[in-house]
Amino acid sequence: MKKLSFLLLACSFFTLSAQQIQSPSKEIQVEFSLSPEGEPIYQVNYKGKEVIKASKLGVSLKEDTSLTNGFSLVNKEETSVDETWDPVLGEQSTIRNRYNQVSFHLLQKEINRKLDIVFKVYDEGVAFRYEFPKEEAVRYFIVSDENTEFNLTGDHKTFWIPGDYDSQEYVYSETKLSEIDNSKLDSNNGIALKSIESNYRVQSPLMMKSADGLYINIFEAAVVNYPVMHLNVNIENFQLSSHLVPNAIGDKAYLRTPSVTPWRTIMVSDDARDIVSSKMILNLNEPNKIDDTSWIKPMKYIGIWWEMHVGKSTWDFAGSQNAQNAASKDLIPSGKHGATTENTKSYIDFAAKHGFDGVLVEGWNVGWEDWFGNWKEDVFDFTTPYPDFDIKEISEYAKSKGVKMIMHHETSGSVANYERHLDRAFDLMKKYDYPAVKSGYVGKIIPRGEYHDGQTMVNHFNFVAERAADYKIMVNSHESVRPTGYSRTYPNYIAAEAARGNEFNAWSSGNDPKHETILPFTRLLGGAMDYTPGIFEIKMDIYDPSKTEQVHTTLAKQLALYVTMYSPLQMAADLPENYERYLDAFQFIKDVPADWQESIYLEAEPGDYLTIARKDKNSESWFLGAITDENSRKTEIKLDFLSPGKKYKAIIYQDGKDADWKANPKSYSIKEQTVTSKSKLKISLAAGGGTAISIVPFN
Amino acid sequence: MKKLSFLLLACSFFTLSAQQIQSPSKEIQVEFSLSPEGEPIYQVNYKGKEVIKASKLGVSLKEDTSLTNGFSLVNKEETSVDETWDPVLGEQSTIRNRYNQVSFHLLQKEINRKLDIVFKVYDEGVAFRYEFPKEEAVRYFIVSDENTEFNLTGDHKTFWIPGDYDSQEYVYSETKLSEIDNSKLDSNNGIALKSIESNYRVQSPLMMKSADGLYINIFEAAVVNYPVMHLNVNIENFQLSSHLVPNAIGDKAYLRTPSVTPWRTIMVSDDARDIVSSKMILNLNEPNKIDDTSWIKPMKYIGIWWEMHVGKSTWDFAGSQNAQNAASKDLIPSGKHGATTENTKSYIDFAAKHGFDGVLVEGWNVGWEDWFGNWKEDVFDFTTPYPDFDIKEISEYAKSKGVKMIMHHETSGSVANYERHLDRAFDLMKKYDYPAVKSGYVGKIIPRGEYHDGQTMVNHFNFVAERAADYKIMVNSHESVRPTGYSRTYPNYIAAEAARGNEFNAWSSGNDPKHETILPFTRLLGGAMDYTPGIFEIKMDIYDPSKTEQVHTTLAKQLALYVTMYSPLQMAADLPENYERYLDAFQFIKDVPADWQESIYLEAEPGDYLTIARKDKNSESWFLGAITDENSRKTEIKLDFLSPGKKYKAIIYQDGKDADWKANPKSYSIKEQTVTSKSKLKISLAAGGGTAISIVPFN
């Protein structure tokens, strides 16, 4: 590690001329200045081109003078950092953290109020945040608004989802900035709870491409004790500005000195691969706070889950007609319950046979007869199994088979209720040796009036991760705040959903073929996603001839997703009996790891295609995934990342010649060939298709 | 038990003429009818006099047709009940529950929506509630208002406190109804958090006296999953109407079928003793839900508490200047910390020497350096002692002395934080054998926007009682919702503060001399109060000559409060060294029990005086307390409640001849005499004075 620090002390206050900060590569320049009114202003250039025009910075306070103007610069501190750290789980075994930092110490002289604005400039982008320094006494304050501007230079192509306080489970619209308008979205999209307050507000990460070929991404990192930032869009002049998700009474954040906001990030490059491969968001988070991480392990798992989505079984034991029977003993079984002891054992058998680490079981606990949509507080207790789910017997059976059980905690948004039961829920997990929990937050939040993405919920999700760490439990949250790199700090927070997952393909208009080519440029920048790939039976009419829903990919692309959608927790989401019919293709899912030594982004264009090669954390094997959008694609991949002189067996899982995501999605072929670092592979992707390749060295 | 039930079935809908319900004594008559618009209407008479004029009933819903009009009567059911039950702890060992009940089954025909209104008429008053019957499917609804009227017949004398959503810690104003005006209250009353939204709104229990000598009390019972009801006052026509405490977003209650509201109660008598002795509120609650109650025991206790109120020591270890040091190891001790191991041991010694059951220690846990007034979420963790409080050593020492420790959980209103830590906090208590907890809720509630008296908090307090019962822990909540008889259902919820306690005398304008003559007619109707009597050093100038604060009673009245302020948890609140100086008077506190076989209300006039005799639960001894307001008083008490033929030794603790609460509060005398059931005792109470008598049979 190399650190250099400078402190410029000023005898009197600066008359501030623009202050420069450069990336280590010197390709990115940030200028920071104060307006004549003492407003903080910044501007970003990349390779001499303007990326962010002069934009104001500031924070409005509810009960105090706002931190928006009247500032003088007291002094500044400069630091350069170049260090590495090893994530517990990740896309690569070592991450480099290299940036130039300048902290501007500002003062509102008249009221003697301090504010620091700190910039970190990386080779792939700029990060800055507000810091509220320690003062003589603790100062409490309420943020009523954050006034961060991102003034763009043109009408960029943009991949956006609406600024919804409660959901990110949208497909991405790909339009010009000027065409953003939430009122034009199709509301029949399978999302039950929507809280969109403005037609001209979107979520971040916001991926854009300028007319002159710059890829620009606006996001945030280390969202801790602060609400999620959405972006107001001025569709006429392309100015974006921060909008924080409010709480029940309209406040944004409750803070006290000393404290900091999340980092606001602007990534920019003329090569899309620099964005999609960036570890800047992780780097901007605090280092790991868990001493012993030996229990944090990647997991591939199957689960009693997709069968409920396709209507084969139910989460509930007794059907909603029994909703008024409070106690499980009064329930009349419907006969369709999925989470039975017998069914669970058969999943355990399948997991053991095929080498999966875990089995998730949803619908194991009482409450599902009346769980959704009514803002009900006391839905689940997280400790009482249905009468046909023998948790002790299942736990022992799983242990005898070398399989771990994955717990499921659906809160239905009743967070108050979940927090009340959390210790007991985790106690039960430890008693029965469940190393991981999948949590769910479907529905309106309780405490009532709170939103999924407000400060209260940010704190909740982070609290659960911390509390779970006490129990050595890994967490995979669904319908949660989207991650912003906090898995660096709490690496047991191994995955989240927090975007539109594969499940939407089962019962809604689904995810269009380009969806998985955008997520790595947006949602995945903050952390792993439990996307639940691996659906082989693409069309739902197999379950019911009247169904028209389908997965919007080919079967081969489902395989490729295990590489392109990074997660240390990877589900094989389809039914065991479906896998039994395609065991040759299933072999890739069995072989592909979930933790990596190295990842190489070979080709990337948001909304179009993505090709990634990754090296297994624990071997010399490589795995390659290539996906495309609705357009078929031919490309040639150089395998020069392989060790020179070494021979490998490549097994190529590819779309059949006649494959097409809609017309013929299950057409695939598998071929083997010997490859070296000098090999080039021509691959051909069907419309909505993909290729998955395992590259294993000959011993 | 005797039960009679009638069900009137109607082939068609009733044309409703007024329906009559009578008390068992026939002295109270209720009339129920529907207006031409189908509005439910009731009226109450007592001994032929109108008490409540025709008043409307109904409930407004947020998202559905309101349950206020358009009703037909489908049928009615009548029941008479005369049963008894034995409270675990109480003012008497057996309670009679005797009433006539009529349930009116109403229907809004057009939308097929049902509402039941159920009346129970007791000899001392009327109770009614709304019931939302089971329907085919569970129906969810949001109560936006309750429209219950109590239309009074005149400009009664009223004992009232303002309709504050967050506090009941007021002295009572004694005015006519027409003179109620919260804007005229002195706001310099020591209450830090006030949430008063209307000048013409008061809290219940509301005690009144009519010009023709009727005592009328409006209150509620069994507030469960519903907010507290305040009362809007029309000062011109003396109409009261329900106002429910809202939640963060203005809703009142979230309910689902089947469910019920709390009981609305109207007590009425021409003898004030019928009100103050009534067990109607307890009777209206559900029976005990705790199977094994052997661990629920009365407790007399001392504590490290008053010394902080008088400024001798502090709750915090390090002073607020250390507020920014998050971890206790960084704190610099101020030397004024009260909750030290050494000090606690000396309290344990005192408790053991004088036969007290328990010792409360406040300020034992880290967080007090920055705990109050800032809406801070993560104040306490309830498990980390200060470095100078050795919980293990103290626990062992207490055990060796036969004394129980009482835990303290100050939440500072951060209920979300408390619920997250509750299981761990209770685990710690069990580990160190603490049988009871005093909880505190000073400050604005978190979840932010919630009030102390809203549905969320009602549910919180009841949840804590239930959860504590799991651990066999007794609960004494301060700054909580005032009790409405729930201690019948969860008898481990042994006491609450929830009114202006003795502590206000230490550092504010205090409690006027009539205060303790009103509380039994108001706050105490719902359950025991931890008033913390027993202050012998009445004037605070003993601690600091510049102090002018004082307790507004004589010393003898402090003794009498152990009888007049019923609680199974009674503190001897003053400092051990103060008791050492008055050991003869202290003997009464040592002798008086906290659980009773029988209680006889001998004299009662709200705001003026109260005389009660109680028989020890476990012996033949009686204890008598008599108190007066700011006026001195002479009276004669017949001891005809004593067992005939038996001789008793009476020890009379009385005001000295020259005693006066202000001029000479510590003047007292003690005399002994032999008494029988034929004795009459002349007692003389100084201004702000009282008399306490122990009456112990000769063996």
PDB file of C-alpha atoms in Angstrom, chain A residues 390-493:
ATOM      1  CA  ASP A 390     -40.891 -32.061  10.211  1.00  0.00           C
ATOM      2  CA  ILE A 391     -37.974 -29.709  10.640  1.00  0.00           C
ATOM      3  CA  LYS A 392     -36.052 -32.031  12.944  1.00  0.00           C
ATOM      4  CA  GLU A 393     -36.385 -35.034  10.688  1.00  0.00           C
ATOM      5  CA  ILE A 394     -35.488 -32.968   7.632  1.00  0.00           C
ATOM      6  CA  SER A 395     -32.488 -31.434   9.326  1.00  0.00           C
ATOM      7  CA  GLU A 396     -31.169 -34.848  10.288  1.00  0.00           C
ATOM      8  CA  TYR A 397     -31.826 -36.265   6.839  1.00  0.00           C
ATOM      9  CA  ALA A 398     -30.027 -33.379   5.164  1.00  0.00           C
ATOM     10  CA  LYS A 399     -27.073 -33.818   7.470  1.00  0.00           C
ATOM     11  CA  SER A 400     -26.887 -37.533   6.676  1.00  0.00           C
ATOM     12  CA  LYS A 401     -26.747 -36.622   2.987  1.00  0.00           C
ATOM     13  CA  GLY A 402     -24.164 -33.862   3.360  1.00  0.00           C
ATOM     14  CA  VAL A 403     -26.612 -31.186   2.237  1.00  0.00           C
ATOM     15  CA  LYS A 404     -27.288 -27.876   4.011  1.00  0.00           C
ATOM     16  CA  MET A 405     -30.793 -26.522   4.409  1.00  0.00           C
ATOM     17  CA  ILE A 406     -31.507 -22.885   3.471  1.00  0.00           C
ATOM     18  CA  MET A 407     -34.054 -21.159   5.663  1.00  0.00           C
ATOM     19  CA  HIS A 408     -36.787 -18.917   4.279  1.00  0.00           C
ATOM     20  CA  HIS A 409     -38.125 -15.856   6.081  1.00  0.00           C
ATOM     21  CA  GLU A 410     -40.880 -14.084   4.197  1.00  0.00           C
ATOM     22  CA  THR A 411     -41.757 -10.950   6.154  1.00  0.00           C
ATOM     23  CA  SER A 412     -44.455  -9.692   3.762  1.00  0.00           C
ATOM     24  CA  GLY A 413     -43.032  -6.270   4.565  1.00  0.00           C
ATOM     25  CA  SER A 414     -43.872  -6.476   8.260  1.00  0.00           C
ATOM     26  CA  VAL A 415     -40.425  -5.552   9.365  1.00  0.00           C
ATOM     27  CA  ALA A 416     -41.482  -4.602  12.875  1.00  0.00           C
ATOM     28  CA  ASN A 417     -42.751  -8.140  13.306  1.00  0.00           C
ATOM     29  CA  TYR A 418     -39.610  -9.662  11.814  1.00  0.00           C
ATOM     30  CA  GLU A 419     -37.295  -7.676  14.060  1.00  0.00           C
ATOM     31  CA  ARG A 420     -39.286  -8.789  17.091  1.00  0.00           C
ATOM     32  CA  HIS A 421     -38.744 -12.411  16.110  1.00  0.00           C
ATOM     33  CA  LEU A 422     -35.280 -12.231  14.621  1.00  0.00           C
ATOM     34  CA  ASP A 423     -33.256 -13.684  17.466  1.00  0.00           C
ATOM     35  CA  ARG A 424     -35.692 -16.550  17.882  1.00  0.00           C
ATOM     36  CA  ALA A 425     -35.732 -17.177  14.143  1.00  0.00           C
ATOM     37  CA  PHE A 426     -31.942 -17.326  14.049  1.00  0.00           C
ATOM     38  CA  ASP A 427     -31.874 -19.520  17.149  1.00  0.00           C
ATOM     39  CA  LEU A 428     -34.070 -22.018  15.313  1.00  0.00           C
ATOM     40  CA  MET A 429     -31.745 -21.941  12.331  1.00  0.00           C
ATOM     41  CA  LYS A 430     -28.726 -22.680  14.499  1.00  0.00           C
ATOM     42  CA  LYS A 431     -30.597 -25.443  16.274  1.00  0.00           C
ATOM     43  CA  TYR A 432     -31.257 -27.150  12.950  1.00  0.00           C
ATOM     44  CA  ASP A 433     -27.987 -26.195  11.285  1.00  0.00           C
ATOM     45  CA  TYR A 434     -29.274 -23.879   8.536  1.00  0.00           C
ATOM     46  CA  PRO A 435     -26.252 -21.802   7.420  1.00  0.00           C
ATOM     47  CA  ALA A 436     -28.147 -19.327   5.224  1.00  0.00           C
ATOM     48  CA  VAL A 437     -31.458 -17.513   5.051  1.00  0.00           C
ATOM     49  CA  LYS A 438     -33.394 -16.155   2.118  1.00  0.00           C
ATOM     50  CA  SER A 439     -35.531 -13.277   3.337  1.00  0.00           C
ATOM     51  CA  GLY A 440     -38.463 -11.702   1.530  1.00  0.00           C
ATOM     52  CA  TYR A 441     -40.168  -8.312   1.794  1.00  0.00           C
ATOM     53  CA  VAL A 442     -43.210  -8.558  -0.449  1.00  0.00           C
ATOM     54  CA  GLY A 443     -45.754  -5.860   0.348  1.00  0.00           C
ATOM     55  CA  LYS A 444     -46.157  -2.548   2.102  1.00  0.00           C
ATOM     56  CA  ILE A 445     -43.720  -1.935   4.907  1.00  0.00           C
ATOM     57  CA  ILE A 446     -44.633  -1.953   8.572  1.00  0.00           C
ATOM     58  CA  PRO A 447     -43.755   0.440  10.370  1.00  0.00           C
ATOM     59  CA  ARG A 448     -46.598   1.811   8.264  1.00  0.00           C
ATOM     60  CA  GLY A 449     -45.732   4.701   6.017  1.00  0.00           C
ATOM     61  CA  GLU A 450     -42.144   3.576   5.539  1.00  0.00           C
ATOM     62  CA  TYR A 451     -40.918   2.589   2.073  1.00  0.00           C
ATOM     63  CA  HIS A 452     -38.633  -0.257   1.065  1.00  0.00           C
ATOM     64  CA  ASP A 453     -35.876   2.182   0.140  1.00  0.00           C
ATOM     65  CA  GLY A 454     -36.002   4.676   3.023  1.00  0.00           C
ATOM     66  CA  GLN A 455     -33.436   5.110   5.778  1.00  0.00           C
ATOM     67  CA  THR A 456     -35.439   2.913   8.149  1.00  0.00           C
ATOM     68  CA  MET A 457     -35.288  -0.008   5.761  1.00  0.00           C
ATOM     69  CA  VAL A 458     -31.663   0.563   4.781  1.00  0.00           C
ATOM     70  CA  ASN A 459     -30.885   0.284   8.469  1.00  0.00           C
ATOM     71  CA  HIS A 460     -33.051  -2.785   8.779  1.00  0.00           C
ATOM     72  CA  PHE A 461     -31.306  -4.709   6.027  1.00  0.00           C
ATOM     73  CA  ASN A 462     -27.894  -3.777   7.367  1.00  0.00           C
ATOM     74  CA  PHE A 463     -28.992  -4.665  10.888  1.00  0.00           C
ATOM     75  CA  VAL A 464     -30.162  -8.099   9.783  1.00  0.00           C
ATOM     76  CA  ALA A 465     -26.803  -8.721   8.130  1.00  0.00           C
ATOM     77  CA  GLU A 466     -24.971  -7.728  11.294  1.00  0.00           C
ATOM     78  CA  ARG A 467     -27.249  -9.718  13.548  1.00  0.00           C
ATOM     79  CA  ALA A 468     -26.969 -12.736  11.243  1.00  0.00           C
ATOM     80  CA  ALA A 469     -23.190 -12.464  11.469  1.00  0.00           C
ATOM     81  CA  ASP A 470     -23.507 -12.939  15.235  1.00  0.00           C
ATOM     82  CA  TYR A 471     -25.059 -16.306  14.449  1.00  0.00           C
ATOM     83  CA  LYS A 472     -22.700 -17.068  11.547  1.00  0.00           C
ATOM     84  CA  ILE A 473     -25.612 -16.984   9.160  1.00  0.00           C
ATOM     85  CA  MET A 474     -25.439 -15.865   5.527  1.00  0.00           C
ATOM     86  CA  VAL A 475     -28.183 -13.610   4.178  1.00  0.00           C
ATOM     87  CA  ASN A 476     -29.845 -13.436   0.768  1.00  0.00           C
ATOM     88  CA  SER A 477     -32.529 -10.765   0.817  1.00  0.00           C
ATOM     89  CA  HIS A 478     -35.314 -10.444  -1.731  1.00  0.00           C
ATOM     90  CA  GLU A 479     -37.377  -7.286  -2.299  1.00  0.00           C
ATOM     91  CA  SER A 480     -34.685  -5.463  -0.335  1.00  0.00           C
ATOM     92  CA  VAL A 481     -32.779  -2.248  -0.921  1.00  0.00           C
ATOM     93  CA  ARG A 482     -30.410  -2.874  -3.835  1.00  0.00           C
ATOM     94  CA  PRO A 483     -26.866  -3.503  -2.645  1.00  0.00           C
ATOM     95  CA  THR A 484     -24.255  -0.765  -2.807  1.00  0.00           C
ATOM     96  CA  GLY A 485     -21.196  -2.766  -1.896  1.00  0.00           C
ATOM     97  CA  TYR A 486     -21.998  -3.450   1.746  1.00  0.00           C
ATOM     98  CA  SER A 487     -21.034  -7.079   1.195  1.00  0.00           C
ATOM     99  CA  ARG A 488     -17.443  -5.888   1.509  1.00  0.00           C
ATOM    100  CA  THR A 489     -18.202  -4.828   5.078  1.00  0.00           C
ATOM    101  CA  TYR A 490     -20.525  -7.713   5.951  1.00  0.00           C
ATOM    102  CA  PRO A 491     -19.484 -10.478   3.557  1.00  0.00           C
ATOM    103  CA  ASN A 492     -22.152 -12.754   5.041  1.00  0.00           C
ATOM    104  CA  TYR A 493     -24.649 -10.555   3.174  1.00  0.00           C
TER     105      TYR A 493
END
